Amino acid sequence: MKKVCVLDYGIGNLKSLYNAFKILDTTPVLTSDHKKIKDSDFLILPGVGAFANAMEKLKKIHLDEAIYHFIDQGKPFMGICLGMQMLFEYSEEFGVTDGLGLIKGNVIKIPSKNKKIRLPNIGWNKIIKSNTELSNNSILRNIRSEDYVYFIHSYCCKPQTNENVIANTVYEGVKLCASVQKNNIVGLQFHPEKSGKVGFEILKNFIKN
Amino acid sequence: MKKNLRLISRIDVKNNFVIKGIQLEGLRKVGDPLLTAKKYYEEGIDEILFIDAVASLYERNNLFKIIENASKHIFVPLTIGGGIRTLDDIEHSLDSGADKIAINTQAIKNPDFITEASRVYGSQAIIGSIEAKKRGNSWEAYIDSGREETGIDAINWAKKLEFLGAGELLITSIDRDGTKKGYDIELIQLISNSVSIPVISSGGAGCPEDIISLSSETDTSGVAVGSILHYDDYSIRQIKAKMINNNFNVRK
């Protein structure tokens, strides 16, 4: 059975990801052990809460190095929610903090159009796929543009170019980056493990990669 | 622009049974928590709140096991509430598979707990829960499942909870709970106008029209329902159809 490693660095609920990958007939492991990470077929970087806190926890046990190494081997890697934001160069949440720098761009507070908007954005929003070759062959390949997924965030990714963007979403009239893909690196701003059947399809696509 | 709206099932639990009372009293057993939650998940509920109805009173929480089992079968956001008093309780909740933690009594007793909890676990995980009862022209916050008055104004307390670091509010009208007479629109209006975090409204839904009136007249982000699902008065599909027909952006 394929081994899916979910990085456990003391942040949030990891049970749901673990349970989802169990149902998908893989062997999930929640760990921060470098050897176990190396031995796995897939790597997931989950994350909720504050950017700086998460980066600090990650670096403290050198998981940043483990992530770079895993990606260099060409194996599939996925960042979820804050885990996607951490793929970018830096975040502006409570001062500037460096991210993993794997994708060009930064992380900013969700902008508002005219009026004051409620934050965090908590709830179900539609996936709007970028109609590109990358998107059509991505882990969102069989997901319809009208499908809903669950978001919970106050900050969002601002990629430098659109070339890695495979889907956007709209919250209160503002377009937000929902998903990026660059070679073997995938980022999802929403929570696939909290998005019912649609989320399962996406996770299924990921482990088929 | 269509407004986002979440349909949330509220499952009040006592001693491993789903219970439902009227105005948080006269609790009646109506089912098994896990089976009930699984059924609602299959039918398309957007989110589930598990509230231990008596936890604060007896200083314990029975929900961890229920959440742990629920998270094996249910893949939408799960919230735990009732009797959460310490950071260890929160840690235990997250480890059991909860995404969000609703805190009422302990927040009133020690407001700094909300700040500490949101600093450690992120404000997205911390829901400030208010149980409000109308007294004359204002609303008072209650604790211990609506049994103890606090003398604290519910609207001011809502603002304070946002300031302390809560990422979301759960507002329960004790007067309307279990009555099926509709939500306390005035209360939700006042609170949702006073804060800029999302508000979940609870207490009083008797039919889909009640959800439409509340959501049209207030800026609620989520609507919690109990009795109308527990007693099979309406299906989730029926309620969502009504929401969609009234131009709300709802997950299909």
Coordinates of C-alpha atoms in Angstrom, one line a residue:
Chain A
M1 CA 0.0 0.0 0.0
K2 CA 1.1 3.5 -0.8
K3 CA 2.5 5.5 2.2
V4 CA 1.1 8.9 2.7
C5 CA 3.0 11.0 5.2
V6 CA 1.1 13.9 6.9
L7 CA 3.5 16.2 8.6
D8 CA 2.7 16.5 12.3
Y9 CA 4.3 19.6 13.8
G10 CA 1.8 20.3 16.5
I11 CA -0.8 22.2 14.5
G12 CA -4.5 21.7 14.2
N13 CA -6.7 18.7 13.5
L14 CA -4.8 16.0 11.5
K15 CA -7.3 13.2 12.3
S16 CA -9.5 13.9 9.4
L17 CA -6.7 13.7 6.8
Y18 CA -5.5 10.5 8.4
N19 CA -9.0 9.0 8.3
A20 CA -9.5 10.1 4.7
F21 CA -6.3 8.5 3.5
K22 CA -7.2 5.3 5.4
I23 CA -10.5 5.1 3.5
L24 CA -8.6 5.6 0.3
D25 CA -6.6 2.4 0.9
T26 CA -3.3 4.0 1.6
T27 CA -1.2 3.8 4.7
P28 CA -1.2 7.2 6.3
V29 CA 1.4 8.2 8.9
L30 CA 1.3 11.3 11.1
T31 CA 4.9 12.1 11.8
S32 CA 7.8 14.6 11.9
D33 CA 10.3 11.8 11.7
H34 CA 12.8 12.5 8.9
K35 CA 13.3 8.8 8.1
K36 CA 9.6 8.1 7.8
I37 CA 9.1 11.2 5.6
K38 CA 11.9 10.0 3.3
D39 CA 10.4 6.5 3.1
S40 CA 6.9 7.7 2.1
D41 CA 5.4 8.0 -1.4
F42 CA 3.4 11.1 -0.8
L43 CA 3.9 14.1 1.5
I44 CA 1.3 16.4 2.9
L45 CA 2.0 19.7 4.7
P46 CA -1.2 20.7 6.6
G47 CA -1.6 23.8 8.6
V48 CA -3.9 26.2 10.3
G49 CA -3.4 29.3 12.4
A50 CA -0.7 31.9 12.1
F51 CA 2.0 31.8 9.4
A52 CA 5.0 32.9 11.5
N53 CA 4.2 30.4 14.2
A54 CA 3.8 27.5 11.8
M55 CA 7.1 28.4 9.9
E56 CA 8.9 28.6 13.2
K57 CA 7.7 25.2 14.3
L58 CA 8.5 23.7 10.9
K59 CA 12.1 25.1 10.9
K60 CA 12.7 24.2 14.5
I61 CA 12.7 20.5 13.7
H62 CA 14.2 21.0 10.2
L63 CA 11.1 19.9 8.4
D64 CA 11.7 22.6 5.8
E65 CA 14.9 20.7 4.7
A66 CA 12.9 17.4 4.7
I67 CA 10.3 19.0 2.4
Y68 CA 12.9 20.4 0.0
H69 CA 14.6 17.0 -0.1
F70 CA 11.3 15.1 -0.7
I71 CA 10.4 17.5 -3.6
D72 CA 13.8 17.1 -5.2
Q73 CA 13.2 13.4 -5.5
G74 CA 10.2 14.2 -7.7
K75 CA 7.6 12.6 -5.4
P76 CA 4.1 14.2 -5.0
F77 CA 3.8 16.9 -2.4
M78 CA 0.8 18.8 -1.2
G79 CA 0.3 21.9 1.0
I80 CA -3.2 22.4 2.4
C81 CA -4.6 25.8 3.7
L82 CA -1.7 27.4 5.6
G83 CA 0.4 24.6 4.1
M84 CA -0.3 26.1 0.7
Q85 CA 0.5 29.6 1.8
M86 CA 3.8 28.4 3.2
L87 CA 4.9 27.3 -0.3
F88 CA 5.2 31.0 -1.3
E89 CA 8.1 33.4 -0.8
Y90 CA 6.8 35.4 2.2
S91 CA 3.7 36.4 4.1
E92 CA 2.5 39.7 5.4
E93 CA 0.6 38.3 8.3
F94 CA 1.7 40.2 11.5
G95 CA 4.9 41.5 9.8
V96 CA 6.9 39.9 7.0
T97 CA 7.8 36.2 7.5
D98 CA 9.7 34.1 4.9
G99 CA 8.0 31.0 3.5
L100 CA 9.4 28.0 1.8
G101 CA 9.8 30.0 -1.5
L102 CA 8.8 27.1 -3.7
I103 CA 6.3 29.2 -5.7
K104 CA 6.8 32.8 -6.6
G105 CA 4.5 35.3 -4.9
N106 CA 3.4 36.2 -1.4
V107 CA 0.6 35.9 1.1
I108 CA -1.7 38.9 1.9
K109 CA -4.8 39.6 3.9
I110 CA -8.0 38.9 1.9
P111 CA -8.7 42.2 0.2
S112 CA -12.2 43.8 0.3
K113 CA -13.8 45.4 -2.7
N114 CA -15.8 48.3 -1.4
K115 CA -17.4 47.4 1.9
K116 CA -16.0 45.8 5.0
I117 CA -16.1 42.0 4.7
R118 CA -16.3 39.4 7.4
L119 CA -13.1 37.5 8.1
P120 CA -12.1 34.7 8.4
N121 CA -13.8 33.5 5.2
I122 CA -15.4 30.4 6.7
G123 CA -17.6 28.3 4.4
W124 CA -18.2 26.7 1.1
N125 CA -17.2 28.4 -2.1
K126 CA -17.2 27.3 -5.7
I127 CA -14.1 26.1 -7.5
I128 CA -13.4 28.1 -10.7
K129 CA -10.9 26.2 -12.7
S130 CA -8.4 28.0 -14.8
N131 CA -9.1 26.7 -18.2
T132 CA -5.4 25.8 -18.9
E133 CA -3.7 22.6 -20.0
L134 CA -2.1 22.5 -16.6
S135 CA -5.5 22.8 -14.8
N136 CA -7.2 20.2 -17.0
N137 CA -4.5 17.6 -16.2
S138 CA -4.1 18.6 -12.6
I139 CA -5.5 17.0 -9.5
L140 CA -8.7 19.0 -10.2
R141 CA -9.1 17.3 -13.6
N142 CA -12.5 15.7 -13.0
I143 CA -13.8 18.4 -10.6
R144 CA -16.5 20.6 -12.1
S145 CA -16.2 24.4 -11.9
E146 CA -19.5 24.5 -10.0
D147 CA -18.4 22.2 -7.2
Y148 CA -18.2 23.6 -3.7
V149 CA -15.2 23.1 -1.3
Y150 CA -14.7 24.3 2.3
F151 CA -12.5 27.3 3.1
I152 CA -11.4 28.8 6.4
H153 CA -8.8 31.6 6.1
S154 CA -8.2 35.3 6.5
Y155 CA -5.1 35.5 4.3
C156 CA -4.7 34.4 0.7
C157 CA -1.9 33.7 -1.8
K158 CA -1.0 36.2 -4.4
P159 CA 1.1 34.3 -7.0
Q160 CA 3.4 36.4 -9.1
T161 CA 2.1 35.0 -12.3
N162 CA -1.0 32.9 -13.3
E163 CA 1.1 30.1 -14.7
N164 CA 0.8 27.9 -11.6
V165 CA -2.8 28.8 -10.8
I166 CA -5.1 25.9 -11.5
A167 CA -8.2 27.3 -9.7
N168 CA -9.6 30.4 -8.1
T169 CA -12.7 31.1 -6.0
V170 CA -14.8 34.2 -5.2
Y171 CA -15.5 35.4 -1.7
E172 CA -17.7 38.5 -1.3
G173 CA -17.0 39.5 -4.9
V174 CA -13.2 39.2 -4.5
K175 CA -11.3 36.6 -6.6
L176 CA -8.9 34.5 -4.6
C177 CA -6.4 31.9 -5.5
A178 CA -7.8 28.5 -4.6
S179 CA -5.1 26.1 -5.9
V180 CA -1.7 26.0 -7.5
Q181 CA 0.4 23.3 -9.1
K182 CA 4.0 23.4 -10.1
N183 CA 5.6 20.1 -11.3
N184 CA 5.2 17.7 -8.3
I185 CA 4.0 20.5 -5.9
V186 CA 0.3 21.1 -5.3
G187 CA -1.3 23.7 -3.1
L188 CA -4.9 23.8 -1.9
Q189 CA -6.2 26.8 0.0
F190 CA -9.4 24.9 0.9
H191 CA -9.6 21.7 3.0
P192 CA -10.2 18.6 0.8
E193 CA -10.6 16.5 4.0
K194 CA -13.5 18.7 5.0
S195 CA -15.1 19.1 1.6
G196 CA -17.2 15.9 1.5
K197 CA -17.3 13.8 -1.7
V198 CA -15.6 16.5 -3.9
G199 CA -12.7 16.7 -1.5
F200 CA -12.3 12.9 -1.6
E201 CA -12.1 13.0 -5.4
I202 CA -9.3 15.5 -5.2
L203 CA -7.4 13.4 -2.6
K204 CA -7.9 10.4 -4.8
N205 CA -6.4 12.2 -7.8
F206 CA -3.5 13.2 -5.7
I207 CA -2.5 9.6 -4.8
K208 CA -3.0 8.5 -8.4
N209 CA -0.3 10.9 -9.4
Chain B
M1 CA -24.0 39.3 -5.5
K2 CA -25.3 36.2 -3.7
K3 CA -24.6 35.9 0.0
N4 CA -22.9 32.7 1.3
L5 CA -24.9 30.8 3.8
R6 CA -24.1 27.6 5.6
L7 CA -26.7 25.1 6.9
I8 CA -25.4 23.6 10.2
S9 CA -26.8 20.8 12.2
R10 CA -26.7 21.3 15.9
I11 CA -26.5 18.0 17.9
D12 CA -27.0 18.5 21.6
V13 CA -25.7 15.5 23.5
K14 CA -26.2 14.2 27.0
N15 CA -24.8 10.8 28.2
N16 CA -24.3 9.6 24.6
F17 CA -27.8 10.5 23.4
V18 CA -28.9 13.2 21.1
I19 CA -31.3 15.2 23.2
K20 CA -33.6 18.1 22.5
G21 CA -35.4 20.3 24.9
I22 CA -37.3 23.6 24.8
Q23 CA -35.4 26.7 26.0
L24 CA -32.5 24.3 26.9
E25 CA -34.7 22.5 29.4
G26 CA -36.9 19.4 29.6
L27 CA -34.4 17.4 27.6
R28 CA -35.7 14.5 25.6
K29 CA -33.7 11.7 23.9
V30 CA -34.1 11.7 20.2
G31 CA -31.3 9.5 18.8
D32 CA -27.7 8.3 18.7
P33 CA -25.2 11.1 18.0
L34 CA -23.0 9.2 15.5
L35 CA -25.9 7.7 13.5
T36 CA -27.6 11.1 13.5
A37 CA -24.5 12.9 12.3
K38 CA -23.7 10.3 9.6
K39 CA -27.3 10.6 8.3
Y40 CA -27.0 14.4 8.0
Y41 CA -23.6 14.2 6.4
E42 CA -24.9 11.8 3.7
E43 CA -27.8 14.2 3.1
G44 CA -25.4 17.1 2.5
I45 CA -25.2 19.1 5.8
D46 CA -22.4 21.8 5.6
E47 CA -21.1 21.5 9.1
I48 CA -22.0 19.8 12.4
L49 CA -21.9 21.2 16.0
F50 CA -21.8 18.7 18.8
I51 CA -22.7 20.4 22.1
D52 CA -22.5 18.6 25.4
A53 CA -25.6 19.9 27.1
V54 CA -24.6 19.2 30.6
A55 CA -20.8 19.2 30.5
S56 CA -20.3 22.6 32.3
L57 CA -22.6 21.5 35.1
Y58 CA -20.7 18.3 35.9
E59 CA -17.3 19.6 34.8
R60 CA -16.7 16.9 32.3
N61 CA -16.9 16.4 28.6
N62 CA -18.2 13.2 27.0
L63 CA -17.8 14.3 23.5
F64 CA -14.2 13.4 22.7
K65 CA -15.1 9.7 21.9
I66 CA -18.1 10.8 19.8
I67 CA -16.0 13.3 17.8
E68 CA -13.3 10.6 17.3
N69 CA -15.8 8.2 15.8
A70 CA -17.5 10.9 13.8
S71 CA -14.3 12.0 12.2
K72 CA -13.8 8.5 10.7
H73 CA -17.0 8.8 8.7
I74 CA -17.9 12.5 8.4
F75 CA -15.8 14.8 6.2
V76 CA -17.2 18.3 6.8
P77 CA -16.2 20.6 9.6
L78 CA -16.9 19.4 13.1
T79 CA -17.3 21.7 16.1
I80 CA -17.2 20.6 19.8
G81 CA -18.7 22.6 22.6
G82 CA -19.7 22.2 26.2
G83 CA -17.4 22.0 29.2
I84 CA -14.2 23.1 27.5
R85 CA -12.1 24.6 30.2
T86 CA -8.4 24.2 29.5
L87 CA -5.8 24.3 26.7
D88 CA -5.5 20.5 27.2
D89 CA -9.3 20.2 26.5
I90 CA -8.7 22.0 23.2
E91 CA -5.7 19.9 22.3
H92 CA -7.7 16.8 23.1
S93 CA -10.6 18.0 21.0
L94 CA -8.4 18.7 18.0
D95 CA -6.6 15.3 18.4
S96 CA -10.1 13.7 18.4
G97 CA -10.9 15.2 15.1
A98 CA -12.6 18.5 15.9
D99 CA -11.9 21.5 13.8
K100 CA -13.4 24.2 15.9
I101 CA -14.1 24.5 19.6
A102 CA -17.1 26.5 21.0
I103 CA -16.5 28.1 24.4
N104 CA -19.0 29.8 26.6
T105 CA -18.8 29.3 30.4
Q106 CA -15.0 29.3 30.6
A107 CA -14.8 32.5 28.5
I108 CA -17.1 34.3 31.0
K109 CA -15.2 33.0 33.9
N110 CA -11.8 33.8 32.4
P111 CA -11.9 36.0 29.3
D112 CA -8.1 35.6 28.8
F113 CA -8.7 32.0 28.0
I114 CA -10.1 33.0 24.6
T115 CA -7.0 35.1 23.9
E116 CA -4.7 32.3 25.0
A117 CA -6.6 29.6 23.0
S118 CA -6.6 31.6 19.8
R119 CA -3.0 32.5 20.1
V120 CA -2.0 28.8 20.5
Y121 CA -4.5 27.2 18.1
G122 CA -5.4 30.0 15.8
S123 CA -8.5 32.1 16.0
Q124 CA -10.1 30.0 13.2
A125 CA -10.4 27.2 15.7
I126 CA -12.0 29.2 18.5
I127 CA -15.8 29.9 18.5
G128 CA -17.1 32.3 21.1
S129 CA -20.4 30.8 22.2
I130 CA -23.1 33.0 23.7
E131 CA -26.4 31.8 25.2
A132 CA -28.6 34.9 25.3
K133 CA -32.0 35.5 27.0
K134 CA -34.1 38.7 26.6
R135 CA -34.5 40.8 29.7
G136 CA -36.6 43.8 29.0
N137 CA -35.0 45.6 26.1
S138 CA -31.7 43.9 26.2
W139 CA -30.2 40.5 26.2
E140 CA -28.2 38.8 28.9
A141 CA -25.5 36.2 28.5
Y142 CA -26.1 33.0 30.4
I143 CA -23.7 30.1 31.3
D144 CA -24.0 26.5 32.2
S145 CA -26.4 25.6 29.4
G146 CA -28.7 28.5 30.1
R147 CA -29.0 27.9 33.8
E148 CA -26.9 30.7 35.3
E149 CA -27.3 34.4 34.6
T150 CA -24.2 36.5 34.5
G151 CA -25.4 40.1 34.4
I152 CA -23.3 40.6 31.2
D153 CA -24.9 42.3 28.2
A154 CA -24.9 39.8 25.3
I155 CA -24.2 42.4 22.6
N156 CA -21.2 43.9 24.4
W157 CA -20.0 40.4 25.2
A158 CA -20.1 39.5 21.5
K159 CA -17.8 42.5 20.7
K160 CA -15.5 41.6 23.6
L161 CA -15.2 38.0 22.3
E162 CA -14.1 39.3 18.9
F163 CA -11.6 41.6 20.5
L164 CA -10.3 38.7 22.7
G165 CA -9.5 36.7 19.5
A166 CA -12.5 34.5 18.7
G167 CA -12.7 33.7 15.0
E168 CA -16.4 33.1 14.9
L169 CA -19.5 33.4 17.1
L170 CA -22.3 31.0 17.9
I171 CA -25.3 32.8 19.2
T172 CA -28.1 30.8 20.8
S173 CA -31.3 32.4 21.8
I174 CA -32.4 30.6 24.9
D175 CA -35.9 32.0 24.5
R176 CA -36.3 30.5 21.1
D177 CA -34.4 27.2 21.5
G178 CA -36.6 24.2 20.7
T179 CA -39.8 26.4 20.2
K180 CA -39.8 26.3 16.4
K181 CA -41.1 29.9 16.6
G182 CA -38.3 31.3 14.4
Y183 CA -34.9 32.8 15.2
D184 CA -34.5 35.9 17.4
I185 CA -33.9 38.2 14.4
E186 CA -33.4 41.3 16.5
L187 CA -30.7 39.7 18.6
I188 CA -28.8 38.4 15.6
Q189 CA -29.2 41.7 13.8
L190 CA -27.6 43.6 16.7
I191 CA -24.8 41.2 17.1
S192 CA -23.9 40.7 13.4
N193 CA -23.9 44.5 13.0
S194 CA -21.5 44.8 15.9
V195 CA -18.8 42.4 14.9
S196 CA -16.9 41.6 11.7
I197 CA -16.3 37.9 12.3
P198 CA -18.8 35.3 11.0
V199 CA -21.9 34.7 13.1
I200 CA -23.8 31.3 13.4
S201 CA -27.3 31.7 14.6
S202 CA -29.0 29.1 16.7
G203 CA -32.4 28.6 18.4
G204 CA -35.9 28.6 17.0
A205 CA -35.9 27.2 13.4
G206 CA -39.3 25.6 12.8
C207 CA -39.4 25.7 9.0
P208 CA -37.2 26.8 6.0
E209 CA -39.0 30.1 5.9
D210 CA -37.5 30.9 9.4
I211 CA -34.0 30.6 7.9
I212 CA -34.9 32.8 5.0
S213 CA -36.4 35.6 7.2
L214 CA -33.3 35.5 9.5
S215 CA -30.8 35.5 6.6
S216 CA -32.6 38.2 4.7
E217 CA -32.9 40.5 7.6
T218 CA -29.5 39.9 9.2
D219 CA -25.9 39.3 8.1
T220 CA -25.7 35.8 9.6
S221 CA -23.1 33.5 8.0
G222 CA -24.5 30.2 9.2
V223 CA -27.8 28.9 10.4
A224 CA -27.9 26.1 13.0
V225 CA -30.9 23.8 13.1
G226 CA -31.9 21.1 15.6
S227 CA -35.5 20.0 16.0
I228 CA -36.6 20.4 12.4
L229 CA -34.1 17.8 11.3
H230 CA -34.2 15.6 14.5
Y231 CA -38.0 15.3 14.2
D232 CA -37.9 14.8 10.4
D233 CA -40.1 17.9 9.8
Y234 CA -38.0 18.8 6.8
S235 CA -35.1 17.2 4.9
I236 CA -31.7 18.9 4.3
R237 CA -32.5 18.8 0.6
Q238 CA -35.8 20.7 1.2
I239 CA -34.2 23.3 3.3
K240 CA -31.3 23.9 0.9
A241 CA -33.7 24.1 -2.1
K242 CA -35.5 26.9 -0.3
M243 CA -32.2 28.7 0.5
I244 CA -31.1 28.4 -3.1
N245 CA -34.5 29.6 -4.4
N246 CA -34.1 32.7 -2.3
N247 CA -30.8 33.5 -3.9
F248 CA -28.4 32.5 -1.3
N249 CA -25.1 30.9 -2.3
V250 CA -25.4 27.4 -0.8
R251 CA -23.3 24.3 -1.4
K252 CA -25.4 21.9 -3.5

